[in-house]
Amino acid sequence: MDTLNLILDSAERIFADHCNKETLDASEAGTFATALWQVLADNGLTLLGLSESGTTAADAYRVLRLAATHALPVPLGECVLARQLLEGAGSVEGLDGVGTLGRAAAGQGMARDVPWARDCDWILIAPLEDRSDGDSQTLTLLTAQECTVQHGINLAGEARDVVVFEAGAGRTVQCSTSPTEILEQLALLRVVQMAGCLARTLELSIEYAQDRVQFGRPISKFQAIQHQLAVLAGEVAAATRAADGALERLGDPRFQVQLAVAKARVGEAAGVAAEIAHQVHGAMGFTHEHQLHHYTRRLWAWRDEFGNEAHWQRQLGRRLAAVGADQVWDFITRH
Amino acid sequence: MFEGLNFDAVTLPDQAEALRDEVRAFLADAMPVDCVADSNFNEGHDPEFSRALGARGWIGMTWPKRVGGAERSFFERYVVTEELLAAGAPVCAHWIGDRQSGPLLLRYGTEAQQQRFLPALTRGECFFSIGMSEPDAGSDLASVRARAKPVAGGWRLSGTKLWTTDAHRNHYMIALVRTEPTSENRHAGLSQLIIDLKDADVAVRPIRNMAGGEDFNEVVFNDCFIADDMLVGQPGNGWEQVTSELGYERSGPERFLSAFRVYVELVRVHGPEPDAPAAQLIGRLASHLMTLRQMSISVAGMLQAGKNPGVEAALVKELGNNFEKQLPELARLCVAQLADDHPFRQSFIRTLLHSPSFTLRGGTREILRGVIARGLGLR
Ligand SMILES: Cc1cc2nc3c(=O)[nH]c(=O)nc-3n(C[C@H](O)[C@H](O)[C@H](O)COP(=O)(O)OP(=O)(O)OC[C@H]3O[C@@H](n4cnc5c(N)ncnc54)[C@H](O)[C@@H]3O)c2cc1C
């Protein structure tokens, strides 16, 4: 087995052992999953993609996809991306505790929708927009003491806080990663997370259909249910391929286009999948007690974060229109 | 996680990409002037064009050289087929032989059959049709009734095949027929026979379709004699043989590119700076198309590795057919009123009129969903 598969294997065990329905419910009720985070940190999972970890950025995304199949209620992806940004900027000194990543407009002193900022020891603030002078970008590293946090949540009950800080607060780091690139990394994070959630949604739906008996047989024996699950499987397969396509092109010139393809296609799959999964699960899937909604609400939330389908479709469409009708096929085959 | 849901990364090898440029250069010259570009593989029967392709070595590309093949990879074949479809070239004449009948003969045919048919197929001089469907056997293929009874030196065949594409233009049909009476096991007792469509005892009657074309046919066998050497594979093994074709039949680019020319015209109508709704639609369709293409290339990789990706192929076809049906429906709402002779409208109308067939031919949507459900362990 290669290194990545070893990591995925042990990560799967860690996620399964340390994140369950109670962890998710407690997190939504406002208790941070401290024990879970500690295990992740102890096992080096908060250092994914850093050179010392021996894993690549693409490896990190693959583990983060797996984490999403368990709906981990912690800012693991944001923490990992923040650390990679810092490492890329040459700022490698150790950072302890829980960390996250937010974005703020220049001079505003406010970042919105920062995952779990309230529970973090440090928060890396990246610029929201590209600078017109094309100069290097300034990252701001804040400790919990250097900012105030207003609580907020997304529709999946994940913490999405507002972080307010004063001009000159925290430590600044110059980095060469552009705000657009940072947005792309965050969008890719949601893409792989949705792919993970989609796989789980299919798995739950198949299990449920095989267990639930009506009219004297498992509902999975009804053709109408089989066809719905086949459609769901198609969406999951397409979304998985689109997400993988973006991962495979990470760091090559085709990445931007494939990311737009992926965020648009996976976001579309998310809506279809959530709808079918709930229909198959009947009223049971509509209860708070059932775990399905932890996945479907995340799908609904994540497809809107860092650009919804419409945003990425337009971006991709403009590129295609710019190459012109007689070159669209060439464009498609070169990406 | 589930069987059939894994579409591993496949990058087309450089050799295949190099071939792409060759195909484009060829098409720039060889596209017949009077040809209406149409990406539907069932449209455009042009023996001369097929011969020109054959001369380039682009029919039967993956077959061994001893039968006229080029011993090239499935990836190279993939590139050639997608380039032809995207350009809307008239590929119908050789399509079935190249995709299906040839590989079937290579797998199950005798040496003599291979030598007799395959070199001619690769030259674009011999065209094959598929004889599966009948009046009472559509989706339920095992209920075919065409009956071949053993006689000295061969078989006597009676019965009717239906919807046989291009039987009136092609040379041969590979027919699935019953060679033993029906038994408990419906899949037993079926065999595949090669039928000479010019035989005096074979009556071919074109059937006009709703788009006005005469492409598919009724084919009646009037106690027609079929020599022993026209049996493909083993007698009674027809079901296994026919289902082995499906990975080839269902996963190719023809399962999602049928409406591609409408897309090209949609982009043209909106010009280099489309408004937001048009840009959004152009991008949305591209996100589907580019994903389907990667999935289809992944299946080409499975074929190259000698696998039989039945469920993956069904998934590509199911998603692809829905896409090619949706494309004109969505495009139409994004284009202002145009006269019917405008290039967008022409392409749209042609495609719309043929679109009902997309989710029928090669296995209906419902049958494919059944195949996928079986792959998920539900049946
Ligand atoms: C343009 C075109 C070209 C063709 N060319 C060829 C050819 O060259 N050679 C050839 O052999 N055939 C050809 N066909 C025939 C094609 O394979 C059949 O149309 C197809 O297999 C479906 O059969 P049917 O049309 O009899 O529909 P039916 O099987 O009667 O189906 C009618 C409807 O019922 C549904 N249905 C049937 N069974 C089930 C089930 N168990 N569960 C749920 N729903 C079901 C179907 O999905 C469909 O929606 C062609 C068809 C078209 C449209």
Short mmCIF file of C-alpha atoms in Angstrom, two decimals, chain B:
data_model
loop_
_atom_site.label_atom_id
_atom_site.label_comp_id
_atom_site.label_asym_id
_atom_site.label_seq_id
_atom_site.Cartn_x
_atom_site.Cartn_y
_atom_site.Cartn_z
CA MET B 1 -17.08 2.10 -2.79
CA PHE B 2 -19.66 0.42 -5.01
CA GLU B 3 -18.96 -1.74 -7.99
CA GLY B 4 -19.20 0.29 -11.16
CA LEU B 5 -18.99 3.76 -9.62
CA ASN B 6 -15.27 4.24 -9.91
CA PHE B 7 -14.10 6.20 -12.88
CA ASP B 8 -10.36 6.29 -12.36
CA ALA B 9 -8.23 9.05 -13.76
CA VAL B 10 -7.13 8.46 -17.31
CA THR B 11 -5.05 10.92 -19.28
CA LEU B 12 -5.03 10.36 -23.00
CA PRO B 13 -1.51 9.37 -24.04
CA ASP B 14 0.50 11.78 -26.20
CA GLN B 15 0.21 9.44 -29.15
CA ALA B 16 -3.57 9.75 -29.00
CA GLU B 17 -3.38 13.53 -28.73
CA ALA B 18 -1.06 13.68 -31.72
CA LEU B 19 -3.63 11.74 -33.67
CA ARG B 20 -6.24 14.38 -32.81
CA ASP B 21 -4.45 16.94 -34.96
CA GLU B 22 -4.24 14.48 -37.82
CA VAL B 23 -7.97 13.82 -37.66
CA ARG B 24 -8.73 17.54 -37.65
CA ALA B 25 -6.51 18.14 -40.61
CA PHE B 26 -8.18 15.26 -42.42
CA LEU B 27 -11.65 16.60 -41.64
CA ALA B 28 -10.76 20.06 -42.87
CA ASP B 29 -10.38 18.48 -46.33
CA ALA B 30 -12.60 15.45 -46.28
CA MET B 31 -15.87 16.73 -44.80
CA PRO B 32 -18.26 16.38 -47.73
CA VAL B 33 -19.38 19.83 -48.87
CA ASP B 34 -23.08 18.99 -48.89
CA CYS B 35 -22.93 17.39 -45.42
CA VAL B 36 -25.00 19.01 -42.69
CA ALA B 37 -22.84 18.78 -39.59
CA ASP B 38 -24.71 16.52 -37.19
CA SER B 39 -23.15 14.85 -34.16
CA ASN B 40 -25.78 12.11 -34.04
CA PHE B 41 -23.94 8.91 -34.99
CA ASN B 42 -27.10 7.48 -36.58
CA GLU B 43 -27.20 10.27 -39.17
CA GLY B 44 -25.09 10.51 -42.27
CA HIS B 45 -24.49 7.28 -44.21
CA ASP B 46 -21.64 8.05 -46.61
CA PRO B 47 -19.67 5.05 -47.94
CA GLU B 48 -17.18 7.29 -49.70
CA PHE B 49 -16.37 9.11 -46.47
CA SER B 50 -16.08 5.77 -44.64
CA ARG B 51 -13.67 4.51 -47.30
CA ALA B 52 -11.55 7.61 -46.87
CA LEU B 53 -11.41 6.94 -43.13
CA GLY B 54 -10.55 3.32 -43.83
CA ALA B 55 -7.70 4.41 -46.05
CA ARG B 56 -6.30 6.37 -43.10
CA GLY B 57 -6.46 3.27 -40.91
CA TRP B 58 -9.18 4.73 -38.71
CA ILE B 59 -11.66 1.88 -38.85
CA GLY B 60 -10.92 -1.19 -36.75
CA MET B 61 -8.01 0.72 -35.26
CA THR B 62 -7.59 -1.54 -32.24
CA TRP B 63 -7.76 -4.79 -34.21
CA PRO B 64 -4.76 -6.96 -35.03
CA LYS B 65 -2.85 -6.26 -38.22
CA ARG B 66 -3.52 -9.78 -39.53
CA VAL B 67 -7.16 -8.72 -40.12
CA GLY B 68 -6.34 -5.27 -41.42
CA GLY B 69 -6.39 -3.51 -38.06
CA ALA B 70 -3.86 -0.95 -36.90
CA GLU B 71 -3.16 -2.41 -33.43
CA ARG B 72 -3.67 0.97 -31.89
CA SER B 73 -5.00 1.61 -28.41
CA PHE B 74 -8.58 2.22 -27.30
CA PHE B 75 -7.47 5.74 -26.47
CA GLU B 76 -6.50 6.42 -30.05
CA ARG B 77 -9.82 5.00 -31.19
CA TYR B 78 -11.52 7.20 -28.62
CA VAL B 79 -9.89 10.32 -30.00
CA VAL B 80 -10.83 9.50 -33.57
CA THR B 81 -14.45 8.78 -32.70
CA GLU B 82 -14.94 11.89 -30.61
CA GLU B 83 -13.32 14.10 -33.22
CA LEU B 84 -15.59 12.72 -35.94
CA LEU B 85 -18.70 13.19 -33.82
CA ALA B 86 -17.79 16.67 -32.62
CA ALA B 87 -17.26 17.78 -36.20
CA GLY B 88 -20.60 16.23 -37.16
CA ALA B 89 -19.05 13.95 -39.78
CA PRO B 90 -21.15 11.29 -41.57
CA VAL B 91 -20.01 8.17 -39.73
CA CYS B 92 -23.09 6.00 -39.76
CA ALA B 93 -22.04 3.56 -42.51
CA HIS B 94 -19.09 2.00 -40.71
CA TRP B 95 -20.03 2.88 -37.12
CA ILE B 96 -21.68 -0.37 -36.04
CA GLY B 97 -19.07 -2.59 -37.66
CA ASP B 98 -16.25 -0.63 -36.12
CA ARG B 99 -17.78 -0.41 -32.66
CA GLN B 100 -19.54 -3.69 -32.28
CA SER B 101 -19.68 -6.29 -35.05
CA GLY B 102 -15.93 -6.29 -35.66
CA PRO B 103 -14.99 -6.71 -31.99
CA LEU B 104 -17.64 -9.44 -31.71
CA LEU B 105 -16.16 -11.33 -34.67
CA LEU B 106 -12.68 -10.89 -33.28
CA ARG B 107 -13.77 -12.40 -30.00
CA TYR B 108 -16.04 -15.21 -31.17
CA GLY B 109 -15.64 -15.52 -34.95
CA THR B 110 -13.68 -18.24 -36.73
CA GLU B 111 -10.41 -17.44 -38.48
CA ALA B 112 -12.20 -17.78 -41.80
CA GLN B 113 -14.93 -15.32 -40.74
CA GLN B 114 -12.34 -12.87 -39.49
CA GLN B 115 -10.40 -13.05 -42.75
CA ARG B 116 -13.54 -12.75 -44.80
CA PHE B 117 -15.11 -9.74 -43.07
CA LEU B 118 -12.66 -7.78 -40.98
CA PRO B 119 -10.21 -6.52 -43.63
CA ALA B 120 -13.15 -5.29 -45.71
CA LEU B 121 -14.61 -3.62 -42.63
CA THR B 122 -11.38 -1.77 -41.97
CA ARG B 123 -11.27 -0.54 -45.56
CA GLY B 124 -14.75 0.95 -45.18
CA GLU B 125 -16.07 -1.38 -47.86
CA CYS B 126 -18.26 -3.62 -45.76
CA PHE B 127 -21.01 -2.35 -43.44
CA PHE B 128 -22.83 -4.19 -40.67
CA SER B 129 -26.17 -3.76 -38.92
CA ILE B 130 -27.40 -5.02 -35.55
CA GLY B 131 -30.31 -7.45 -35.63
CA MET B 132 -31.52 -7.64 -32.08
CA SER B 133 -34.97 -6.03 -31.79
CA GLU B 134 -38.15 -7.62 -33.14
CA PRO B 135 -41.83 -6.69 -33.10
CA ASP B 136 -42.33 -8.52 -29.80
CA ALA B 137 -38.82 -8.22 -28.42
CA GLY B 138 -37.64 -4.72 -27.52
CA SER B 139 -36.25 -4.24 -24.06
CA ASP B 140 -37.05 -7.87 -23.37
CA LEU B 141 -34.45 -9.07 -25.83
CA ALA B 142 -34.48 -12.69 -24.66
CA SER B 143 -37.98 -13.06 -26.07
CA VAL B 144 -36.77 -12.94 -29.69
CA ARG B 145 -38.74 -15.28 -31.93
CA ALA B 146 -36.79 -15.34 -35.19
CA ARG B 147 -36.13 -19.05 -35.47
CA ALA B 148 -33.31 -20.87 -37.23
CA LYS B 149 -33.77 -24.61 -37.68
CA PRO B 150 -30.80 -26.83 -38.43
CA VAL B 151 -30.71 -28.30 -41.96
CA ALA B 152 -27.97 -29.98 -43.92
CA GLY B 153 -25.04 -27.55 -44.19
CA GLY B 154 -26.63 -24.77 -42.19
CA TRP B 155 -29.87 -23.25 -40.98
CA ARG B 156 -33.26 -22.19 -42.27
CA LEU B 157 -34.28 -18.87 -40.78
CA SER B 158 -37.79 -17.40 -40.43
CA GLY B 159 -38.98 -14.37 -38.54
CA THR B 160 -38.75 -10.59 -38.43
CA LYS B 161 -36.24 -8.09 -37.13
CA LEU B 162 -37.36 -4.54 -36.51
CA TRP B 163 -35.73 -1.11 -36.21
CA THR B 164 -32.60 -2.41 -37.92
CA THR B 165 -30.66 0.75 -38.64
CA ASP B 166 -29.41 0.96 -42.24
CA ALA B 167 -30.34 -2.63 -43.16
CA HIS B 168 -31.32 -1.20 -46.57
CA ARG B 169 -27.86 0.31 -47.08
CA ASN B 170 -25.54 -2.11 -45.33
CA HIS B 171 -24.20 -5.49 -46.39
CA TYR B 172 -24.65 -7.74 -43.39
CA MET B 173 -26.54 -8.07 -40.17
CA ILE B 174 -25.56 -10.02 -37.10
CA ALA B 175 -28.88 -11.34 -35.85
CA LEU B 176 -29.74 -12.82 -32.49
CA VAL B 177 -32.06 -15.75 -33.20
CA ARG B 178 -33.51 -18.73 -31.45
CA THR B 179 -31.86 -22.00 -32.51
CA GLU B 180 -33.56 -24.21 -29.94
CA PRO B 181 -37.14 -24.14 -28.65
CA THR B 182 -37.85 -21.93 -25.64
CA SER B 183 -37.05 -23.62 -22.35
CA GLU B 184 -37.15 -22.70 -18.65
CA ASN B 185 -33.93 -20.77 -19.11
CA ARG B 186 -34.94 -17.96 -21.47
CA HIS B 187 -31.33 -17.09 -22.16
CA ALA B 188 -30.48 -20.55 -23.45
CA GLY B 189 -30.93 -21.64 -27.04
CA LEU B 190 -30.07 -18.30 -28.66
CA SER B 191 -27.39 -17.91 -31.32
CA GLN B 192 -25.89 -15.20 -33.49
CA LEU B 193 -25.94 -15.54 -37.26
CA ILE B 194 -24.39 -13.36 -39.94
CA ILE B 195 -27.01 -12.56 -42.54
CA ASP B 196 -26.40 -11.34 -46.05
CA LEU B 197 -28.86 -8.48 -46.38
CA LYS B 198 -28.85 -8.83 -50.18
CA ASP B 199 -30.10 -12.43 -50.00
CA ALA B 200 -33.21 -12.97 -52.14
CA ASP B 201 -35.04 -14.47 -49.15
CA VAL B 202 -34.40 -11.46 -46.96
CA ALA B 203 -36.95 -8.65 -47.43
CA VAL B 204 -35.85 -5.23 -46.19
CA ARG B 205 -38.47 -2.50 -45.84
CA PRO B 206 -37.43 0.98 -44.70
CA ILE B 207 -39.57 2.60 -42.03
CA ARG B 208 -39.97 6.35 -42.13
CA ASN B 209 -39.16 8.00 -38.80
CA MET B 210 -40.80 11.10 -37.29
CA ALA B 211 -37.95 13.31 -38.49
CA GLY B 212 -38.77 12.28 -42.05
CA GLY B 213 -35.74 10.04 -42.54
CA GLU B 214 -35.72 6.43 -43.66
CA ASP B 215 -32.93 4.95 -41.59
CA PHE B 216 -34.32 1.98 -39.73
CA ASN B 217 -36.05 -1.02 -41.24
CA GLU B 218 -38.18 -4.05 -40.94
CA VAL B 219 -36.24 -7.14 -42.06
CA VAL B 220 -38.22 -10.29 -42.84
CA PHE B 221 -36.52 -13.69 -43.23
CA ASN B 222 -38.49 -15.91 -45.59
CA ASP B 223 -37.20 -19.36 -44.77
CA CYS B 224 -33.80 -18.09 -45.70
CA PHE B 225 -30.82 -20.46 -45.88
CA ILE B 226 -27.85 -19.53 -43.70
CA ALA B 227 -24.72 -21.60 -44.21
CA ASP B 228 -23.01 -23.15 -41.20
CA ASP B 229 -20.00 -20.91 -41.58
CA MET B 230 -22.18 -17.88 -40.83
CA LEU B 231 -22.79 -18.94 -37.24
CA VAL B 232 -20.85 -16.70 -34.83
CA GLY B 233 -19.38 -18.48 -31.83
CA GLN B 234 -21.14 -21.44 -30.31
CA PRO B 235 -24.73 -22.39 -31.02
CA GLY B 236 -26.78 -21.60 -27.91
CA ASN B 237 -24.21 -19.10 -26.64
CA GLY B 238 -25.90 -16.09 -28.22
CA TRP B 239 -27.03 -14.44 -25.01
CA GLU B 240 -23.59 -14.36 -23.48
CA GLN B 241 -22.12 -13.10 -26.74
CA VAL B 242 -24.68 -10.39 -27.22
CA THR B 243 -24.33 -9.05 -23.68
CA SER B 244 -20.55 -8.95 -24.02
CA GLU B 245 -20.98 -6.26 -26.68
CA LEU B 246 -22.65 -3.85 -24.32
CA GLY B 247 -19.55 -2.32 -22.75
CA TYR B 248 -18.51 -1.23 -26.25
CA GLU B 249 -21.99 -0.22 -27.24
CA ARG B 250 -22.85 2.01 -24.31
CA SER B 251 -19.88 3.98 -23.10
CA GLY B 252 -18.55 5.80 -26.13
CA PRO B 253 -18.71 9.52 -26.91
CA GLU B 254 -21.75 8.91 -29.16
CA ARG B 255 -23.76 8.58 -25.94
CA PHE B 256 -23.34 12.21 -24.92
CA LEU B 257 -22.29 14.09 -28.06
CA SER B 258 -25.43 13.62 -30.19
CA ALA B 259 -26.54 17.21 -29.59
CA PHE B 260 -23.08 18.77 -29.71
CA ARG B 261 -23.63 20.81 -32.88
CA VAL B 262 -26.51 22.59 -31.14
CA TYR B 263 -24.05 23.61 -28.44
CA VAL B 264 -21.64 25.00 -31.01
CA GLU B 265 -24.43 27.06 -32.58
CA LEU B 266 -25.59 28.22 -29.14
CA VAL B 267 -22.11 29.59 -28.46
CA ARG B 268 -22.02 31.20 -31.91
CA VAL B 269 -25.39 32.94 -31.46
CA HIS B 270 -24.24 34.58 -28.24
CA GLY B 271 -20.86 35.75 -29.47
CA PRO B 272 -17.73 36.49 -27.44
CA GLU B 273 -19.51 38.43 -24.68
CA PRO B 274 -22.70 36.61 -23.73
CA ASP B 275 -25.12 38.05 -21.19
CA ALA B 276 -25.21 36.39 -17.77
CA PRO B 277 -27.97 33.85 -18.44
CA ALA B 278 -26.32 32.73 -21.70
CA ALA B 279 -22.88 32.50 -20.10
CA GLN B 280 -24.40 30.49 -17.30
CA LEU B 281 -26.04 28.01 -19.64
CA ILE B 282 -22.93 27.66 -21.82
CA GLY B 283 -20.91 26.96 -18.69
CA ARG B 284 -23.45 24.62 -17.16
CA LEU B 285 -23.61 22.47 -20.26
CA ALA B 286 -19.80 22.45 -20.46
CA SER B 287 -19.55 21.27 -16.85
CA HIS B 288 -21.68 18.27 -17.77
CA LEU B 289 -20.00 17.61 -21.08
CA MET B 290 -16.46 17.81 -19.72
CA THR B 291 -17.34 15.50 -16.84
CA LEU B 292 -19.01 12.97 -19.12
CA ARG B 293 -16.02 13.04 -21.39
CA GLN B 294 -13.69 12.20 -18.52
CA MET B 295 -15.97 9.35 -17.50
CA SER B 296 -16.08 7.98 -21.02
CA ILE B 297 -12.29 8.18 -21.36
CA SER B 298 -12.04 6.35 -18.07
CA VAL B 299 -14.17 3.54 -19.54
CA ALA B 300 -11.90 3.49 -22.61
CA GLY B 301 -9.12 2.86 -20.11
CA MET B 302 -11.03 -0.08 -18.67
CA LEU B 303 -11.56 -1.53 -22.14
CA GLN B 304 -7.88 -1.02 -22.86
CA ALA B 305 -7.09 -2.97 -19.69
CA GLY B 306 -9.28 -5.82 -20.91
CA LYS B 307 -12.07 -5.26 -18.40
CA ASN B 308 -15.79 -5.54 -19.08
CA PRO B 309 -17.22 -2.36 -17.54
CA GLY B 310 -20.94 -3.05 -17.95
CA VAL B 311 -22.20 -0.91 -15.09
CA GLU B 312 -19.85 2.00 -15.81
CA ALA B 313 -20.92 1.96 -19.44
CA ALA B 314 -24.58 2.03 -18.40
CA LEU B 315 -23.86 5.02 -16.15
CA VAL B 316 -22.15 6.95 -18.94
CA LYS B 317 -25.03 6.24 -21.28
CA GLU B 318 -27.72 7.10 -18.75
CA LEU B 319 -26.10 10.41 -17.78
CA GLY B 320 -25.01 11.13 -21.34
CA ASN B 321 -28.41 10.53 -22.93
CA ASN B 322 -30.12 12.76 -20.40
CA PHE B 323 -27.56 15.45 -21.14
CA GLU B 324 -27.96 15.26 -24.91
CA LYS B 325 -31.73 15.43 -24.53
CA GLN B 326 -31.60 18.36 -22.13
CA LEU B 327 -29.14 20.36 -24.20
CA PRO B 328 -31.52 21.45 -26.98
CA GLU B 329 -34.33 21.98 -24.48
CA LEU B 330 -32.26 24.42 -22.45
CA ALA B 331 -30.57 26.04 -25.44
CA ARG B 332 -33.90 26.93 -27.03
CA LEU B 333 -34.93 29.02 -24.03
CA CYS B 334 -31.72 30.98 -24.22
CA VAL B 335 -31.99 32.05 -27.84
CA ALA B 336 -34.23 34.81 -29.18
CA GLN B 337 -36.79 34.01 -31.86
CA LEU B 338 -34.93 33.02 -35.02
CA ALA B 339 -36.15 31.90 -38.43
CA ASP B 340 -36.16 28.14 -38.95
CA ASP B 341 -33.43 28.40 -41.60
CA HIS B 342 -30.99 30.03 -39.17
CA PRO B 343 -28.07 27.65 -38.45
CA PHE B 344 -28.98 27.45 -34.75
CA ARG B 345 -32.60 26.60 -35.52
CA GLN B 346 -31.63 24.07 -38.19
CA SER B 347 -29.34 22.25 -35.85
CA PHE B 348 -31.84 22.53 -33.00
CA ILE B 349 -34.76 21.21 -35.04
CA ARG B 350 -32.80 18.26 -36.45
CA THR B 351 -31.58 17.31 -33.02
CA LEU B 352 -34.92 17.81 -31.29
CA LEU B 353 -36.70 15.65 -33.86
CA HIS B 354 -34.20 12.84 -33.28
CA SER B 355 -33.92 13.29 -29.53
CA PRO B 356 -36.64 10.79 -28.55
CA SER B 357 -34.38 8.05 -29.90
CA PHE B 358 -31.43 8.99 -27.66
CA THR B 359 -32.87 7.28 -24.56
CA LEU B 360 -34.26 4.32 -26.53
CA ARG B 361 -31.55 3.03 -28.87
CA GLY B 362 -28.89 0.83 -27.35
CA GLY B 363 -30.98 0.13 -24.23
CA THR B 364 -33.68 2.40 -22.86
CA ARG B 365 -33.19 4.68 -19.90
CA GLU B 366 -35.30 2.36 -17.76
CA ILE B 367 -33.28 -0.71 -18.72
CA LEU B 368 -30.02 1.13 -17.99
CA ARG B 369 -31.27 2.22 -14.59
CA GLY B 370 -32.01 -1.44 -13.93
CA VAL B 371 -28.44 -2.36 -14.86
CA ILE B 372 -27.10 0.34 -12.54
CA ALA B 373 -29.42 -0.79 -9.72
CA ARG B 374 -28.06 -4.31 -10.13
CA GLY B 375 -24.53 -2.90 -9.84
CA LEU B 376 -25.61 -1.25 -6.57
CA GLY B 377 -26.73 -4.64 -5.27
CA LEU B 378 -30.43 -3.78 -5.31
CA ARG B 379 -31.54 -6.56 -7.66
#
